[in-house]
mmCIF file of C-alpha atoms in Angstrom:
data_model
loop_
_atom_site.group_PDB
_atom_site.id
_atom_site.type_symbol
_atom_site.label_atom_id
_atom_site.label_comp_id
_atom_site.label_asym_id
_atom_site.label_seq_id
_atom_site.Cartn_x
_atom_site.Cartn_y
_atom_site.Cartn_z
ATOM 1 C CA UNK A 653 0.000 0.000 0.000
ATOM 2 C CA UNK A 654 1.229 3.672 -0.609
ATOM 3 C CA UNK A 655 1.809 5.768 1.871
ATOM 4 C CA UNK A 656 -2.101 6.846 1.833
ATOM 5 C CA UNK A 657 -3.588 5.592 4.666
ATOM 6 C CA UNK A 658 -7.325 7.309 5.259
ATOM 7 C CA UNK A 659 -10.077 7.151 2.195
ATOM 8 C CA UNK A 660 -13.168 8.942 2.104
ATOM 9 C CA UNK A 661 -15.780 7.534 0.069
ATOM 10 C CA UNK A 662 -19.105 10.668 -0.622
ATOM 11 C CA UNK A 663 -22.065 8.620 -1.795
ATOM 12 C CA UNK A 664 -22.927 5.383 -0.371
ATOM 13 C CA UNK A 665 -25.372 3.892 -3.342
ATOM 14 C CA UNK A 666 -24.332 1.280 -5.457
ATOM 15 C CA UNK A 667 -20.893 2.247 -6.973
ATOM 16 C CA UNK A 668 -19.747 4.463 -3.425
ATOM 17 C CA UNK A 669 -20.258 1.068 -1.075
ATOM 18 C CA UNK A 670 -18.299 -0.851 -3.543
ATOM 19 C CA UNK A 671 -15.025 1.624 -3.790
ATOM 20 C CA UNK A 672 -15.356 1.613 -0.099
ATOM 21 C CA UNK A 673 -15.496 -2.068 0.166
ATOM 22 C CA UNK A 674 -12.333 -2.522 -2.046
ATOM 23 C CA UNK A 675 -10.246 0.630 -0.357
ATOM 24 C CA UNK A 676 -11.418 -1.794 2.911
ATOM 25 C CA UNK A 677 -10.097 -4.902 1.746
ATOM 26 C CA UNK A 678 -6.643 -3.172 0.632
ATOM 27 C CA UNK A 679 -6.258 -2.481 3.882
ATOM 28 C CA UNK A 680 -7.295 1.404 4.175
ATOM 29 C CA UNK A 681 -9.275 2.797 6.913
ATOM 30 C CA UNK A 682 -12.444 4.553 5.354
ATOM 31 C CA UNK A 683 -15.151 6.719 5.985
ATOM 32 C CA UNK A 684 -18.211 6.681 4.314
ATOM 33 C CA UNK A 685 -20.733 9.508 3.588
ATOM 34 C CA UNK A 686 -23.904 9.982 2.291
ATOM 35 C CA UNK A 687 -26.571 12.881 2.507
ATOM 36 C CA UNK A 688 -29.104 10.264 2.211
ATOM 37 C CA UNK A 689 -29.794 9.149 5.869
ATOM 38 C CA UNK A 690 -31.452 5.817 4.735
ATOM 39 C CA UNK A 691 -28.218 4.600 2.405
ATOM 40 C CA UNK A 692 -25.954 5.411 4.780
ATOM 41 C CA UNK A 693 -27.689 3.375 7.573
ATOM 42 C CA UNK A 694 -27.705 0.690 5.194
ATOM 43 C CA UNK A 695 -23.670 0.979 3.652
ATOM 44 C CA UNK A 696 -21.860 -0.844 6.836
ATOM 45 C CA UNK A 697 -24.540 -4.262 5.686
ATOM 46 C CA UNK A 698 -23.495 -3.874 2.045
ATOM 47 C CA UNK A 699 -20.226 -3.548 2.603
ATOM 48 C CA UNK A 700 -20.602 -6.808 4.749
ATOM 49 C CA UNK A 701 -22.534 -8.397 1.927
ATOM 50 C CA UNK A 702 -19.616 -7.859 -0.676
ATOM 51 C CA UNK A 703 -17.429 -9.347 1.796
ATOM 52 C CA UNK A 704 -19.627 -12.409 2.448
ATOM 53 C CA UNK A 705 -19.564 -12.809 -1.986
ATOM 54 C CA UNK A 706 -15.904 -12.968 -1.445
ATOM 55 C CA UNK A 707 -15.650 -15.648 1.484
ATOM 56 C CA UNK A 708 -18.084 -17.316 -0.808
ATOM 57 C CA UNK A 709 -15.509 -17.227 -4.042
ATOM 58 C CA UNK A 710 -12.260 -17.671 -1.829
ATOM 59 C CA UNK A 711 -11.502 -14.693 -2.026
ATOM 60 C CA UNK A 712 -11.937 -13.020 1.507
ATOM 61 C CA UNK A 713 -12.184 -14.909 4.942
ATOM 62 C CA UNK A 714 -13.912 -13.987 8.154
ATOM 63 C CA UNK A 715 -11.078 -12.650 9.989
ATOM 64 C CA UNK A 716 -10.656 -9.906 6.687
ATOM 65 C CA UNK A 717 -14.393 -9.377 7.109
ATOM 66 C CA UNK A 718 -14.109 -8.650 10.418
ATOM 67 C CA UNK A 719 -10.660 -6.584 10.195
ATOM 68 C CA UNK A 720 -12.155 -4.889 7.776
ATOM 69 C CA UNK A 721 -15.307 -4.049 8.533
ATOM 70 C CA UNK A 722 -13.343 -2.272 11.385
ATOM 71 C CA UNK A 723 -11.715 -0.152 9.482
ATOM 72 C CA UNK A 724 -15.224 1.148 8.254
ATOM 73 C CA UNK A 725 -17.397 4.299 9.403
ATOM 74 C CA UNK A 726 -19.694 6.065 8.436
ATOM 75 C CA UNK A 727 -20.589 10.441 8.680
ATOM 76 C CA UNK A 728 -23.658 12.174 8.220
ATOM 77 C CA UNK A 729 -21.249 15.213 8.158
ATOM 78 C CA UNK A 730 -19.511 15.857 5.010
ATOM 79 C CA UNK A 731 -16.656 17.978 7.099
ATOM 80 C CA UNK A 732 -16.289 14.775 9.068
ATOM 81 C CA UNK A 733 -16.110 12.325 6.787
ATOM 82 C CA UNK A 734 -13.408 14.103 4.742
ATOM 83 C CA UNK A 735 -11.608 15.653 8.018
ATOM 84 C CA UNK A 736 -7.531 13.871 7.479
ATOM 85 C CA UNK A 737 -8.557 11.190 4.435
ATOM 86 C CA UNK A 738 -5.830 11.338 1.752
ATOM 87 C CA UNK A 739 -7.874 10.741 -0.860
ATOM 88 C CA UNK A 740 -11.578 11.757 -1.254
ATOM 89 C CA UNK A 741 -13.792 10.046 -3.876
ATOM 90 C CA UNK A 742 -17.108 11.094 -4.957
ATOM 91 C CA UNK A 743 -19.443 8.711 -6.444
ATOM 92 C CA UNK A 744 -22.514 11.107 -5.885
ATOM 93 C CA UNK A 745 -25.444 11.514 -9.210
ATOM 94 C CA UNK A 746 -24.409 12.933 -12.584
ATOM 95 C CA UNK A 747 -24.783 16.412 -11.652
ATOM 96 C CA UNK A 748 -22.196 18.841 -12.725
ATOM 97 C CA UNK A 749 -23.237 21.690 -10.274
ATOM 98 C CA UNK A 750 -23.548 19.118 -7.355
ATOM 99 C CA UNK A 751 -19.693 17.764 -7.474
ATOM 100 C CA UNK A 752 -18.535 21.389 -8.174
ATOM 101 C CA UNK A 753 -20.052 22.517 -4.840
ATOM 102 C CA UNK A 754 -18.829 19.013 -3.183
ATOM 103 C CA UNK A 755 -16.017 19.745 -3.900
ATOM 104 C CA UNK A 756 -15.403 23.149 -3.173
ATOM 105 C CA UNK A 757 -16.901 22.347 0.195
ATOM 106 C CA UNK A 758 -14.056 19.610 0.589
ATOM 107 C CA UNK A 759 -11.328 21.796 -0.280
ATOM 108 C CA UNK A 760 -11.629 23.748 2.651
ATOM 109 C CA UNK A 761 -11.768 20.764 4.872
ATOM 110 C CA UNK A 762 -8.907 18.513 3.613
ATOM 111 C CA UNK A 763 -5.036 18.906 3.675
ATOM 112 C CA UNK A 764 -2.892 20.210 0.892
ATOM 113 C CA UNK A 765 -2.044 17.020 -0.024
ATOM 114 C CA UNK A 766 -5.104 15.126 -0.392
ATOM 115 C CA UNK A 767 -5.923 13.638 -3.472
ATOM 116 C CA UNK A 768 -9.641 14.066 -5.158
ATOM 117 C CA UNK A 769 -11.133 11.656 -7.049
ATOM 118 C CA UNK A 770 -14.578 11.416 -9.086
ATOM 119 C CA UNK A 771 -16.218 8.344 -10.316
ATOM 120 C CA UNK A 772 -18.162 10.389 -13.072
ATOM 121 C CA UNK A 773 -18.492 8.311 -16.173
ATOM 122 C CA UNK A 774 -19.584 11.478 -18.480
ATOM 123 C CA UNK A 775 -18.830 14.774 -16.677
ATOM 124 C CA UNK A 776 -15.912 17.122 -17.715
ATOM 125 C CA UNK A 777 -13.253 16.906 -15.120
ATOM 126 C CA UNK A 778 -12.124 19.946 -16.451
ATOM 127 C CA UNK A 779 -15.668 21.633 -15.198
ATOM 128 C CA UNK A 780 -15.385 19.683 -11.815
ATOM 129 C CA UNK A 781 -12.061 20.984 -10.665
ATOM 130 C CA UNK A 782 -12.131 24.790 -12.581
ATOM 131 C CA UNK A 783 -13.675 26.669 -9.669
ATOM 132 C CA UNK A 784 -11.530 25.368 -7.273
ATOM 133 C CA UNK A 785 -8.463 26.716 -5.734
ATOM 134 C CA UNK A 786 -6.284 23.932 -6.831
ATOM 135 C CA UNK A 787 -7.417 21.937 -9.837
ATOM 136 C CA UNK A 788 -4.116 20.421 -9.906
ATOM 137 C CA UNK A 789 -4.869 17.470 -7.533
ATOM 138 C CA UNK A 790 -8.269 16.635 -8.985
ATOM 139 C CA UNK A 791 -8.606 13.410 -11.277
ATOM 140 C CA UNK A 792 -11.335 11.238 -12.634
ATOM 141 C CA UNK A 793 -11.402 7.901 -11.134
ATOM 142 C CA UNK A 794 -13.676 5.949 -12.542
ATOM 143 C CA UNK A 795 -14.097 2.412 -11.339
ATOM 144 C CA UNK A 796 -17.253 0.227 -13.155
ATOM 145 C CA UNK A 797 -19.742 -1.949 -11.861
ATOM 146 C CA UNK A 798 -19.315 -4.078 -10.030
ATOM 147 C CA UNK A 799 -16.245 -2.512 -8.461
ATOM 148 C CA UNK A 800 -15.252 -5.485 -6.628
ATOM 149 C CA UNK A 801 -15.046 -7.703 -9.552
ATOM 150 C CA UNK A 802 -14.015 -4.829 -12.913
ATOM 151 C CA UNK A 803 -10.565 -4.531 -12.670
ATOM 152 C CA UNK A 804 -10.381 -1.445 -14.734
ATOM 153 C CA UNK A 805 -9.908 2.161 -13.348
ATOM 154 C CA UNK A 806 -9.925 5.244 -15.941
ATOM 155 C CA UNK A 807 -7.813 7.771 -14.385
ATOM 156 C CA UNK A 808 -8.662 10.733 -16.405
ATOM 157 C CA UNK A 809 -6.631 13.583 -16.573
ATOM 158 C CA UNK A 810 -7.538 17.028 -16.756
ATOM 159 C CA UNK A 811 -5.128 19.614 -18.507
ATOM 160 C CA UNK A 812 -4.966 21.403 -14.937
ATOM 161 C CA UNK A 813 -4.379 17.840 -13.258
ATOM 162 C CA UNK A 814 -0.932 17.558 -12.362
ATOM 163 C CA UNK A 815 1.672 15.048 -12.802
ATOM 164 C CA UNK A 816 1.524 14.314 -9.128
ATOM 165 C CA UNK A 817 -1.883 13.482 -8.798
ATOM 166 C CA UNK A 818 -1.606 11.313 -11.754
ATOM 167 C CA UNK A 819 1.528 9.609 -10.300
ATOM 168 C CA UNK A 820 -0.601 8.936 -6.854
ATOM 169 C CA UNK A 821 -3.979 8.122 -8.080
ATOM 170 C CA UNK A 822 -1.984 4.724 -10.179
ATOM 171 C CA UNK A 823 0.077 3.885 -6.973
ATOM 172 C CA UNK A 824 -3.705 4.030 -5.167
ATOM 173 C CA UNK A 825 -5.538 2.363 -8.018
ATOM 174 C CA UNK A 826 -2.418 -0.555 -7.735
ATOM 175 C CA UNK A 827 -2.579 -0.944 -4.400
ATOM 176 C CA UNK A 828 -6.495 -1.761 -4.493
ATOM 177 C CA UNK A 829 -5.274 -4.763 -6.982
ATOM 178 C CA UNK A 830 -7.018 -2.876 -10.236
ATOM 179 C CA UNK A 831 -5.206 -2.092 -13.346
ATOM 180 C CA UNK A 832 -5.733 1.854 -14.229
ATOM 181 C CA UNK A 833 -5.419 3.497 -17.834
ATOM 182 C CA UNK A 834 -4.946 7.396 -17.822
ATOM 183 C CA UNK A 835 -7.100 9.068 -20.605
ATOM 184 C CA UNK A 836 -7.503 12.421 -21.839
ATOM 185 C CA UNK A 837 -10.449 14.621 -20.331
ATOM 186 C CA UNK A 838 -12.380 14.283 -23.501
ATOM 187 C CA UNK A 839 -16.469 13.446 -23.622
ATOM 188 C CA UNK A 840 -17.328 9.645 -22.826
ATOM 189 C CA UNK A 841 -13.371 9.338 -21.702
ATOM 190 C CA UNK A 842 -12.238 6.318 -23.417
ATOM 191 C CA UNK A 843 -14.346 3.268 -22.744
ATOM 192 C CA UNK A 844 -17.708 5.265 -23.389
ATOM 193 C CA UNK A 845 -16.525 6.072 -27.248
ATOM 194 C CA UNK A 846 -14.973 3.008 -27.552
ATOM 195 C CA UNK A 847 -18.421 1.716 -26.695
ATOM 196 C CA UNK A 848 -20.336 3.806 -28.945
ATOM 197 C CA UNK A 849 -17.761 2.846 -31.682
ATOM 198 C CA UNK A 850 -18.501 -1.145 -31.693
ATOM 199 C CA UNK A 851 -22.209 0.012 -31.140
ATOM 200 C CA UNK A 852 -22.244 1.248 -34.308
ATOM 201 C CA UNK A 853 -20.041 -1.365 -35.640
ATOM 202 C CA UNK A 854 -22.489 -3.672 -34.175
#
């Protein structure tokens, strides 16, 4: 593992519980958030439940459940949940103004240092970091579903994203066991036009 240590995971639906459960199992301590009172109760049991799928494949036992699930907390309080992590990840709905003001809200929380991630799929990264104070350490992370099985990360990289947030987001994405590509910040990223491109081949 790098020397990251504490992940913050915003959104606790589908695609947020699984980047927490894998930043778990790699042996991070995280903290999970959600504005959503009702997903957030329910992220500590689905976090369990992709650990009991990987006792189930061999791939997990009890004890990592258990350590594991340790290592796990939840915040209803943004300022909390973000309060020391080294890397932040959003994985909140596909709404441009929403992860701008996330984001600006979790600038003024976290160190200089920190590293923030967001698991859009279609939104400029370029638009996501531009109001903020330092663009350079924001990158698209995009993990698919589901998270613990894909092995593919796009890391995609913003003109104003700099070298060294490119350099840690692949020494995090490693250390979760998941193979990253870095793409340009361009619409659909890369495996969204390469998908429309065998669509229409198809």
């Amino acid at each position: 593992m790098s020397e990251m240590t504490m992940v913050a995971v915003i959104g606790a639906g589908t695609m947020g519980h699984g980047i927490a459960y894998v930043a778990c199992a790699a042996g991070y301590t995280v903290r999970l958030h959600d504005a959503n009172g009702v997903a957030l109760s329910q992220a500590a049991a689905r976090v369990s439940a992709a650990y009991d799928k990987a006792i189930q494949r061999g791939k997990a036992t009890a004890a990592d459940r258990d350590a594991g699930l340790a290592r796990l907390s939840t915040s209803d309080s943004l300022r909390d949940a973000v309060r020391d992590a080294d890397v932040v990840i959003e994985a909140i709905p596909e709404r441009l103004d929403l992860k701008q003001a996330l984001f600006r809200e979790v600038e003024g929380v976290v160190g200089e240092s920190a590293l923030l991630g967001s698991n859009t799929s279609s939104l400029s990264i370029t638009s996501i970091g531009e109001k903020l104070r330092h663009p350079e350490r924001v990158i698209g992370m995009h993990f698919f579903n589901p998270v613990p099985v894909m092995k593919l990360v796009e890391l995609v990289r913003a003109p104003a994203t700099g070298v060294a947030a490119v350099d840690r987001a692949r020494a995090f994405v490693a250390s979760l066991g998941k193979t990253a590509i870095v793409v340009g910040d361009s619409p659909g990223f890369a495996t969204s036009r390469l998908g429309v491109v065998l669509g229409l081949e198809a």
